[in-house]
Short mmCIF file of C-alpha atoms and ligand atoms in Angstrom, two decimals:
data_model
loop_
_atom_site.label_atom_id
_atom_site.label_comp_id
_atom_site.label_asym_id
_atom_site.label_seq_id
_atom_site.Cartn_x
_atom_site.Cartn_y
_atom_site.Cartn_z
CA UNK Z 1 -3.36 -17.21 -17.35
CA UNK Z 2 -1.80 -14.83 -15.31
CA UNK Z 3 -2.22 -15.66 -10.84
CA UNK Z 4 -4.40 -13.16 -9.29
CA UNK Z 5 -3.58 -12.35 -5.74
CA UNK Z 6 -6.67 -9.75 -5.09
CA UNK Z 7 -10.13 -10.26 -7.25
CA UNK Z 8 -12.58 -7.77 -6.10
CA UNK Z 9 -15.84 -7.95 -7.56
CA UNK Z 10 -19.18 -5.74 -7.14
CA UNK Z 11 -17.91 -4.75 -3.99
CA UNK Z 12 -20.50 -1.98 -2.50
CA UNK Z 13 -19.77 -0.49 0.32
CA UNK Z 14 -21.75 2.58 2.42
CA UNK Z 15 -21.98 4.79 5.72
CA UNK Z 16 -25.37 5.46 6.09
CA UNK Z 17 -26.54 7.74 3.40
CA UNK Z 18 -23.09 7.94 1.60
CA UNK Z 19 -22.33 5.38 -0.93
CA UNK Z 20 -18.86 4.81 -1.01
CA UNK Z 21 -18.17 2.13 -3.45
CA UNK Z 22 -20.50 1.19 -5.84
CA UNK Z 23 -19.60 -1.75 -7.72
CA UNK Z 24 -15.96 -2.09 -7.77
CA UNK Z 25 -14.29 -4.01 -9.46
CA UNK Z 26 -10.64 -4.98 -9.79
CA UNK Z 27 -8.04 -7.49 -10.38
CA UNK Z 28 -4.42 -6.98 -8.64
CA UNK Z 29 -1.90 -9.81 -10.48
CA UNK Z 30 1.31 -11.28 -9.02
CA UNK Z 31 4.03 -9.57 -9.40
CA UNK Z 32 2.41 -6.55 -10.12
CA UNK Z 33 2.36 -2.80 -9.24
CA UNK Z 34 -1.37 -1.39 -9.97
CA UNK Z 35 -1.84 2.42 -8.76
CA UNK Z 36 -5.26 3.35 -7.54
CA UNK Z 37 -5.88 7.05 -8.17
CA UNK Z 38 -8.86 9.02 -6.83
CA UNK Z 39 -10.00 12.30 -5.37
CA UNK Z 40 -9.72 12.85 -1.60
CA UNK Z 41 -13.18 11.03 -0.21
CA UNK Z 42 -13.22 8.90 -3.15
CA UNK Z 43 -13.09 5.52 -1.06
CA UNK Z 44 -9.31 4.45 -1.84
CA UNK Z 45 -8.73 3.96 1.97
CA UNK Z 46 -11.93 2.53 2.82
CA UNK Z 47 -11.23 -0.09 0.02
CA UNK Z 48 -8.05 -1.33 1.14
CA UNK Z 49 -9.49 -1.45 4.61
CA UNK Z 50 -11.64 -3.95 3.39
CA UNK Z 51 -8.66 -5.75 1.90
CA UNK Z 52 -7.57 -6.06 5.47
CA UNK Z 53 -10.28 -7.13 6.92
CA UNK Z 54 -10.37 -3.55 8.71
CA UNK Z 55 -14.37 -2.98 7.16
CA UNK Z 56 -16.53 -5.02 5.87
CA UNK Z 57 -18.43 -4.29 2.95
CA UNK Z 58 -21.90 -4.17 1.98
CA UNK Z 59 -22.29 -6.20 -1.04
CA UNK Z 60 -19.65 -7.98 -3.36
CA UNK Z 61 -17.02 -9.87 -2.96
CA UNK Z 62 -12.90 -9.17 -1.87
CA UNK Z 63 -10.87 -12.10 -2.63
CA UNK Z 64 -7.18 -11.91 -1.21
CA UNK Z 65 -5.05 -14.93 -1.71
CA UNK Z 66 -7.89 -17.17 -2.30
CA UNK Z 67 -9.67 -15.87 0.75
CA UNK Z 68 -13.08 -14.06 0.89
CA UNK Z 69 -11.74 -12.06 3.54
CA UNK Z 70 -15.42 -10.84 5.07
CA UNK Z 71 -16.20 -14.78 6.07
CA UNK Z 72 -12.71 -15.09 7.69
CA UNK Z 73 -12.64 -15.92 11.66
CA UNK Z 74 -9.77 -14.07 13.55
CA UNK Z 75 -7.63 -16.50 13.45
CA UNK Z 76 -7.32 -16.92 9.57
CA UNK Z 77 -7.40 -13.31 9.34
CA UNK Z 78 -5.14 -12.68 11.78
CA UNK Z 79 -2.78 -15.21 9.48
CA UNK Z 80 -3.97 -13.35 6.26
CA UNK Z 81 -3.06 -10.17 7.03
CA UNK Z 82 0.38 -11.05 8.03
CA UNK Z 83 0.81 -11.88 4.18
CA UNK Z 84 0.45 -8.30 3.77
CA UNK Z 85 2.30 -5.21 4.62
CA UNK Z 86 0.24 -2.26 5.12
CA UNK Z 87 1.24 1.15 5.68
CA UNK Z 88 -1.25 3.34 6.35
CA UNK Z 89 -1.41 7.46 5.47
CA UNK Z 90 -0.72 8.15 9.56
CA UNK Z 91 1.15 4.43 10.64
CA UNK Z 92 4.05 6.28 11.99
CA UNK Z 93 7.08 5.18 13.95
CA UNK Z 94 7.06 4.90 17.23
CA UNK Z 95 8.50 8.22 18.68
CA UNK Z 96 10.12 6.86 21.82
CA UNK Z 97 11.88 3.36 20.16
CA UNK Z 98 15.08 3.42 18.37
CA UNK Z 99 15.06 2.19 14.60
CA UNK Z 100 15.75 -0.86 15.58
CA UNK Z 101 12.87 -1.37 18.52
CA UNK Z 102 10.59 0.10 15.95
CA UNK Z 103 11.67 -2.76 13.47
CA UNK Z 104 11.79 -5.60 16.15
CA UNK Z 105 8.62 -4.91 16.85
CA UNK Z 106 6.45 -7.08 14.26
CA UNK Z 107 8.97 -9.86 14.41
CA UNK Z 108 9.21 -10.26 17.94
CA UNK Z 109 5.35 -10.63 17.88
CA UNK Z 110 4.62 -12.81 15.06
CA UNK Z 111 7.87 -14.96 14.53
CA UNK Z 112 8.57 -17.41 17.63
CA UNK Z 113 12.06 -18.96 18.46
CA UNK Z 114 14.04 -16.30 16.50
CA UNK Z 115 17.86 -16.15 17.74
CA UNK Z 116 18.90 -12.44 18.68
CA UNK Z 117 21.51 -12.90 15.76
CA UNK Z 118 18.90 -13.34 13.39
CA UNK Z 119 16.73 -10.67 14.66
CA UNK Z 120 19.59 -8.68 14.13
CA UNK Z 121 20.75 -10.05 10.84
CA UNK Z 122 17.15 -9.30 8.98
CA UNK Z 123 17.06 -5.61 10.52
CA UNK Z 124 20.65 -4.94 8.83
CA UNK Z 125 19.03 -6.27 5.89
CA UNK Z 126 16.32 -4.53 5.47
CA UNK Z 127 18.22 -1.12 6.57
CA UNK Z 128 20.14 -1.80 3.79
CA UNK Z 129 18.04 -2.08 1.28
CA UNK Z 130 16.48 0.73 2.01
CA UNK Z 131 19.66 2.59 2.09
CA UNK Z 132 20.05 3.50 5.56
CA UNK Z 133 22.09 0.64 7.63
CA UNK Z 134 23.56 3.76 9.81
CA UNK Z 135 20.28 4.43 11.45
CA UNK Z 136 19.70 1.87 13.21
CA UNK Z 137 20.11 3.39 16.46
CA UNK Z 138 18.80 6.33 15.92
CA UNK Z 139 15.16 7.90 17.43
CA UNK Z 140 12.64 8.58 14.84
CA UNK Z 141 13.14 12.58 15.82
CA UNK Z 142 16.35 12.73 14.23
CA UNK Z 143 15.00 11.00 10.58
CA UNK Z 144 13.79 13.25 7.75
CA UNK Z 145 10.45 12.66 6.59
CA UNK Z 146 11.85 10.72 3.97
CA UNK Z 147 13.67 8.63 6.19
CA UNK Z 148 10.85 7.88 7.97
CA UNK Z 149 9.23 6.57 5.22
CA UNK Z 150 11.64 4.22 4.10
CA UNK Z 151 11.88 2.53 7.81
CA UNK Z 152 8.28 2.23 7.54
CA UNK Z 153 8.69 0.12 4.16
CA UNK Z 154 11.59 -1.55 6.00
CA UNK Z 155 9.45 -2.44 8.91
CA UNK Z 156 6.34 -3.55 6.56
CA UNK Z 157 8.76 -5.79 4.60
CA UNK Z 158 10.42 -7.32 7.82
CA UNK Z 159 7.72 -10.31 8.00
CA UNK Z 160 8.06 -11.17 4.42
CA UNK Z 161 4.86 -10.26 2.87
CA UNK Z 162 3.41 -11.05 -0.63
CA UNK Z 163 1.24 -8.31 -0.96
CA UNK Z 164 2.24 -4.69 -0.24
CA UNK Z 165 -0.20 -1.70 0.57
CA UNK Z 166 1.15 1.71 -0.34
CA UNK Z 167 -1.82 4.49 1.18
CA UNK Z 168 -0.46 7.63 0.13
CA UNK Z 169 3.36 7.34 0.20
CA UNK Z 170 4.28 10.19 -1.10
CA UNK Z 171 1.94 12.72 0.53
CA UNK Z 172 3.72 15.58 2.49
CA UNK Z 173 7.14 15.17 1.04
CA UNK Z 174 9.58 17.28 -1.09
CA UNK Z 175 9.64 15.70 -5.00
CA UNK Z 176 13.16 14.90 -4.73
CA UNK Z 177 12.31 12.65 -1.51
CA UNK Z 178 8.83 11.72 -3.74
CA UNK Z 179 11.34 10.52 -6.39
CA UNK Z 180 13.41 8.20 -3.77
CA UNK Z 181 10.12 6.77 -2.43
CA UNK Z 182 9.09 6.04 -5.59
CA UNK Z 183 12.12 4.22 -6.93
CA UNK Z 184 12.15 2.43 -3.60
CA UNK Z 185 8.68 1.37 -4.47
CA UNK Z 186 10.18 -0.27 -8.02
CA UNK Z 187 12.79 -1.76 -5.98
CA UNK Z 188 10.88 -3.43 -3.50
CA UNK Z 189 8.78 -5.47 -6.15
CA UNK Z 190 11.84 -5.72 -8.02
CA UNK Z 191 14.14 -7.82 -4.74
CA UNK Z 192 11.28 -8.77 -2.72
CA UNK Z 193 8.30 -10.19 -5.13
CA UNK Z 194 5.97 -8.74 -3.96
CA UNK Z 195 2.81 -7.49 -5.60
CA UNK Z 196 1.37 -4.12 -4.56
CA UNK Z 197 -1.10 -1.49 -4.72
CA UNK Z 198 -0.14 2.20 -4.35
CA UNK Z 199 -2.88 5.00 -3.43
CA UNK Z 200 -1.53 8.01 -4.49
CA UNK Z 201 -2.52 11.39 -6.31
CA UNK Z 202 0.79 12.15 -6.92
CA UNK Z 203 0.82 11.39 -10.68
CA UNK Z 204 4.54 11.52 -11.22
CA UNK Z 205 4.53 8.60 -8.73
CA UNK Z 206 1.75 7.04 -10.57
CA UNK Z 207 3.92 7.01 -13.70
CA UNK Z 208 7.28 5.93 -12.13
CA UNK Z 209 5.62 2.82 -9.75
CA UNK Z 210 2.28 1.73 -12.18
CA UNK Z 211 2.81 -1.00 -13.97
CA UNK Z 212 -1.02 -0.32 -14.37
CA UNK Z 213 -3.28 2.58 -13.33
CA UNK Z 214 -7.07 2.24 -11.97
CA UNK Z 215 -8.72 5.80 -11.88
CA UNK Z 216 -11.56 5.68 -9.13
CA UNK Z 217 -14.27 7.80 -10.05
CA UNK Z 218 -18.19 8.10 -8.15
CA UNK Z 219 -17.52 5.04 -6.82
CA UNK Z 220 -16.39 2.76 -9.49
CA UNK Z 221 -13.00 2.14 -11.46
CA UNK Z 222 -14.28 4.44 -14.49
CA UNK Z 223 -10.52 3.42 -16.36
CA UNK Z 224 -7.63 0.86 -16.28
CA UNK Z 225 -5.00 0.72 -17.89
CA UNK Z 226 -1.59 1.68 -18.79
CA UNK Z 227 -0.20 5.31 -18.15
CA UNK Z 228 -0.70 6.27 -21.57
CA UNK Z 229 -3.73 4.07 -21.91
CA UNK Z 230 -5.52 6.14 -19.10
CA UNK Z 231 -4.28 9.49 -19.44
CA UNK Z 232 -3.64 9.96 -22.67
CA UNK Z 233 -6.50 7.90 -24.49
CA UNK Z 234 -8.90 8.93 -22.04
CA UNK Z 235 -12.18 8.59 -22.69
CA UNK Z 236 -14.19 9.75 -19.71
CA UNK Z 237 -13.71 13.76 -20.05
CA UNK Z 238 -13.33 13.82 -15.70
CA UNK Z 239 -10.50 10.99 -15.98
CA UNK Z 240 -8.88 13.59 -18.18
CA UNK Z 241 -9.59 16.32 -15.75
CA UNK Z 242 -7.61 14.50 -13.22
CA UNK Z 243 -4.65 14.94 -15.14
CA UNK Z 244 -5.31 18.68 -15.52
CA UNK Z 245 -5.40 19.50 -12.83
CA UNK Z 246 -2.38 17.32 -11.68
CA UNK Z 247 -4.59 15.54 -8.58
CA UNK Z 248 -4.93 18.76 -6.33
CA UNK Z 249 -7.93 18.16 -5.05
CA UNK Z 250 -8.14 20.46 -2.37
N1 ADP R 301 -15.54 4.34 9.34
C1 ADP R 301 -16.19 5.29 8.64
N2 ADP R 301 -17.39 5.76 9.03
C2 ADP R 301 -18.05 6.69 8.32
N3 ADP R 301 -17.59 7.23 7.18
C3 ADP R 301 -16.40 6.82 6.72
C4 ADP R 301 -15.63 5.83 7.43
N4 ADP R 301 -14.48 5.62 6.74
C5 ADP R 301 -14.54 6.43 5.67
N5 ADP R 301 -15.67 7.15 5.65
C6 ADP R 301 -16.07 8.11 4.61
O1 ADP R 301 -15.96 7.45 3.35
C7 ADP R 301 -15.45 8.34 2.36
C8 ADP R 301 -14.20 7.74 1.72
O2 ADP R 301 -13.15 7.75 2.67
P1 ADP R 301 -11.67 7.29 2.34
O3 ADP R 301 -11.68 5.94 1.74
O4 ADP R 301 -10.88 7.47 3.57
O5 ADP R 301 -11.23 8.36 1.23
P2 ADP R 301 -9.84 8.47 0.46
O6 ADP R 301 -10.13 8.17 -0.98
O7 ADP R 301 -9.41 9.90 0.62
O8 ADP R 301 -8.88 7.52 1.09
C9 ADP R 301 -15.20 9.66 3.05
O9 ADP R 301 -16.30 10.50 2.81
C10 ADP R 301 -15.11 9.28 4.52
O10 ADP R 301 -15.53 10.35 5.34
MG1 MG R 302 -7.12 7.73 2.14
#
């Protein structure tokens, strides 16, 4: 029986008249990339903001780690969501730190008694596995987009967490920087462990980072599956629509 590290079951979730999520459910498994692909409005952000303890939904449950995260107390939650890295659509850099302020940041405020050697140490790391150890002085104005992305994963992965939240990574970027955010995506299961989800409805990405796919659809997960499973075995004729029309949704 394969660990589950998110169970989400029935979850409902509305703003006054408009019903968001409607019954979700979903099953994220260590060691696991599972994309979540929807339509703009669909509820993709508003569900991992519940994974987060950000919202709170209606009906249903959202287990993370064990945890019903709605009955959680600041405290645990405060401890929870350290176990995962988030990185929202607009969590940017801060403009006026250097890479490496920007990256001390989270440690210096979660992780007590750290030497300035180690501090240092695990920033060189992390630069480095995201292939850019020579920026670490650098302002966030002189990155690339790209660039500024891959700090961002850098920064989320500097506390060591099991779960990773991807909202959107690709969005706004050129498809050969698409295609390096991507890989890194692989990699960062691949050397760090973790298990994540990626929003995205960039299917290339989709393809290249999904070890499974979970189309959201009128607010339910309408198919999951494999690539192939989803796409090309598609049942629902608007899951095959998606692909049509590549995910512009605009
Ligand atoms: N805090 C909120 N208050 C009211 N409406 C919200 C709130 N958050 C999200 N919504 C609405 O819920 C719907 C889903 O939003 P969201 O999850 O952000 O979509 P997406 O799939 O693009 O990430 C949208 O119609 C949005 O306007
Ligand atoms: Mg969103």
């Amino acid at each position: 029986m394969e660990e589950k590290v998110v169970e989400i079951q029935g979850l409902m979730k509305s703003f006054g008249d408009l019903d968001v999520l409607k019954g979700v459910d979903l099953d994220l498994y260590k060691g696991e990339n599972l994309v979540v692909l929807g339509k703009s409005g669909s509820g993709k952000s508003v569900l991992i903001k519940i994974m987060v303890g950000l919202l709170k939904q209606d009906e249903g449950s959202m287990k993370v780690l064990g945890q019903e995260v709605s009955t959680l107390g600041t405290k645990a939650l405060n401890e929870l969501r350290l176990k995962i890295g988030f990185s929202f659509q607009n969590s940017a850099l801060y403009d006026s730190m250097t890479v490496r302020e920007n990256m001390e940041f989270p440690l210096v405020r979660n992780v007590k008694n750290l030497t300035r050697g180690e501090i240092t140490r695990k920033i060189e790391e992390l630069l480095d596995s995201v292939g850019l150890p020579q920026s670490i002085n650098q302002m966030p104005s002189e990155l690339s987009g790209g660039q500024k992305k891959r700090i961002g994963v850098a920064r989320t992965l500097i506390l060591n967490p099991e779960i990773m939240l991807y909202d959107e990574p690709t969005a706004g970027l050129d498809p050969i920087t698409c295609m390096d955010i991507n890989n890194l995506i692989v990699q960062v299961r691949e050397q760090y462990n973790t298990s994540s989800i990626v929003i995205t409805h960039d299917l290339t990405c989709a393809k290249v980072t999904g070890d499974r796919q979970a189309v959201l659809l009128d607010g339910q997960f309408k198919a999951i599956g494999s690539f192939d499973d989803v796409f090309a075995h598609a049942k629902d004729g608007r899951v095959k629509s998606f692909y049509d029309y590549n995910f512009i949704d605009s």
